[in-house]
Structure formats: C-alpha cells, structure tokens
Tab-separated table of C-alpha atoms in Angstrom:
chain	number	residue	atom	x	y	z
F	1	MET	CA	-17.740	23.382	-76.496
F	2	LYS	CA	-17.067	19.845	-75.288
F	3	LYS	CA	-16.966	18.605	-78.883
F	4	ILE	CA	-14.368	21.211	-79.803
F	5	LEU	CA	-12.203	20.288	-76.814
F	6	LEU	CA	-12.536	16.604	-77.639
F	7	LEU	CA	-11.502	17.212	-81.258
F	8	LEU	CA	-8.605	19.389	-80.149
F	9	PHE	CA	-7.447	16.663	-77.757
F	10	PHE	CA	-7.680	14.045	-80.512
F	11	PHE	CA	-5.619	16.056	-82.957
F	12	THR	CA	-2.937	16.961	-80.421
F	13	ALA	CA	-2.724	13.471	-78.940
F	14	PHE	CA	-2.826	11.259	-82.010
F	15	ILE	CA	-1.992	13.182	-85.156
F	16	PRO	CA	1.561	14.331	-84.253
F	17	SER	CA	2.783	10.764	-83.747
F	18	GLN	CA	1.361	9.743	-87.132
F	19	LEU	CA	2.898	12.780	-88.818
F	20	HIS	CA	6.273	11.992	-87.276
F	21	ALA	CA	6.167	8.461	-88.622
F	22	GLN	CA	5.155	9.726	-92.063
F	23	GLU	CA	8.012	12.253	-92.073
F	24	THR	CA	10.442	9.560	-90.981
F	25	SER	CA	9.250	7.085	-93.607
F	26	LYS	CA	10.085	9.547	-96.393
F	27	LYS	CA	13.666	9.903	-95.191
F	28	ALA	CA	14.539	6.565	-93.665
F	29	ILE	CA	13.611	2.934	-93.426
F	30	ILE	CA	11.486	2.173	-90.378
F	31	VAL	CA	12.367	-1.032	-88.567
F	32	TYR	CA	9.872	-2.498	-86.108
F	33	GLY	CA	11.387	-5.167	-83.921
F	34	SER	CA	12.763	-6.047	-80.528
F	35	ASP	CA	16.100	-5.532	-78.837
F	36	ASP	CA	15.972	-9.253	-77.931
F	37	CYS	CA	15.508	-10.480	-81.524
F	38	HIS	CA	18.702	-11.682	-83.229
F	39	HIS	CA	17.325	-10.935	-86.719
F	40	CYS	CA	16.473	-7.404	-85.579
F	41	ILE	CA	19.963	-6.909	-84.176
F	42	ASP	CA	21.498	-8.246	-87.403
F	43	THR	CA	19.203	-6.010	-89.490
F	44	LYS	CA	20.299	-2.899	-87.580
F	45	ALA	CA	23.953	-3.916	-87.972
F	46	TYR	CA	23.469	-4.416	-91.731
F	47	LEU	CA	21.823	-1.022	-92.121
F	48	LYS	CA	24.585	0.711	-90.137
F	49	LYS	CA	27.337	-1.116	-92.056
F	50	ASN	CA	25.800	-0.040	-95.377
F	51	ASN	CA	25.132	3.549	-94.246
F	52	ILE	CA	21.382	3.180	-94.768
F	53	GLU	CA	19.362	5.664	-92.742
F	54	PHE	CA	16.818	3.993	-90.459
F	55	VAL	CA	14.715	4.438	-87.366
F	56	PHE	CA	14.214	1.506	-85.000
F	57	PHE	CA	11.105	1.038	-82.868
F	58	ASP	CA	11.175	-1.612	-80.138
F	59	ILE	CA	7.630	-2.980	-80.203
F	60	ASP	CA	8.157	-4.664	-76.818
F	61	LYS	CA	8.653	-1.284	-75.175
F	62	ASN	CA	6.620	1.052	-77.401
F	63	ALA	CA	2.907	0.236	-77.559
F	64	ASP	CA	2.226	3.034	-80.062
F	65	ALA	CA	4.840	1.617	-82.432
F	66	LEU	CA	3.298	-1.841	-82.086
F	67	LYS	CA	-0.145	-0.472	-82.980
F	68	GLU	CA	1.313	1.457	-85.918
F	69	MET	CA	3.136	-1.646	-87.164
F	70	LEU	CA	0.002	-3.806	-86.916
F	71	ALA	CA	-2.038	-1.189	-88.787
F	72	LYS	CA	0.564	-1.049	-91.561
F	73	LEU	CA	0.608	-4.847	-91.834
F	74	LYS	CA	-3.184	-4.941	-92.033
F	75	ASN	CA	-3.253	-2.231	-94.707
F	76	ALA	CA	-0.607	-4.135	-96.692
F	77	GLY	CA	-2.619	-7.361	-96.468
F	78	ILE	CA	0.079	-9.160	-94.483
F	79	SER	CA	-1.207	-11.699	-91.985
F	80	THR	CA	-0.150	-11.330	-88.362
F	81	SER	CA	-1.018	-14.922	-87.454
F	82	ASN	CA	2.548	-16.204	-87.902
F	83	LEU	CA	4.423	-12.918	-87.970
F	84	GLY	CA	8.189	-12.737	-87.841
F	85	ILE	CA	10.150	-9.645	-86.961
F	86	PRO	CA	11.672	-7.361	-87.975
F	87	VAL	CA	8.942	-5.651	-89.947
F	88	ILE	CA	10.202	-3.064	-92.433
F	89	ASP	CA	8.542	0.059	-93.792
F	90	LYS	CA	10.652	1.172	-96.743
F	91	GLN	CA	8.987	4.346	-98.038
F	92	GLY	CA	5.551	2.787	-97.656
F	93	VAL	CA	6.459	-0.720	-98.813
F	94	ILE	CA	5.903	-3.107	-95.904
F	95	PHE	CA	7.680	-6.463	-95.672
F	96	THR	CA	8.855	-8.950	-93.082
F	97	ASN	CA	11.579	-11.491	-92.619
F	98	ASN	CA	9.685	-14.600	-93.690
F	99	GLY	CA	12.227	-16.551	-95.674
F	100	VAL	CA	15.956	-16.614	-96.264
F	101	PHE	CA	17.440	-13.876	-94.098
F	102	GLU	CA	20.091	-12.888	-96.650
F	103	GLU	CA	17.355	-12.294	-99.257
F	104	PHE	CA	15.471	-10.198	-96.712
F	105	LEU	CA	18.563	-8.035	-96.154
F	106	LYS	CA	18.960	-7.441	-99.906
F	107	LYS	CA	15.492	-5.820	-99.950
F	108	LEU	CA	16.821	-3.112	-97.606
F	109	ASN	CA	19.129	-1.581	-100.235
C-alpha cells in the first residue's frame, strides 16, 4: 500500500510539471533567464516585437525551471561551466546566447 501511495505521489507531484513544459514547447519557445539579465530582457522584447509566442521562466525565482533547464542542457550536451543566459528551448532544440547577440536573436525566428 505504501508503494502505491508513493508512486501516486510521484506522478501527481512531478509528472504534471513536465507535461506542462512539453505542451508549452510544442506551441511556443521557452526562454529560461532572469528578470535582471539585459540579454533576457532584450530577448523577450524581440520575441514580442516579432509576434513570436514564448513562455519565460525566471530561473532566479523558479527552482523547478532551473532544474528543468539544467537537465535540458545536459541532455543537449551543452556545458554549464560557463553558461550564459538566456537559454532557449525552441521545439526541443536547446541553445544559448554564447556569441554575437544579433546572431542569437536570428535563431529565434
């Protein structure tokens, strides 16, 4: 009985947040960043200006989003040792701002 309750707790506590992110990633770009990051602010402005649907997660305030972002980076083989934000999930393609910012923005289209 305890095993069943534990499994039920696991599925209700952890699976819905993953499913939500998967649903969102099919419809919109996911942006992981910070409200204090100027590149993140500029990325959100670019997406709004170009009418590109997106969801923003502030990794400073949302520990679950931070964990999700780190897992996605690991699965994509992207090192977190010198990570720059924002981190983008564009329908399963993960990339970061690690070069010329204007080139990074072009990848969002």
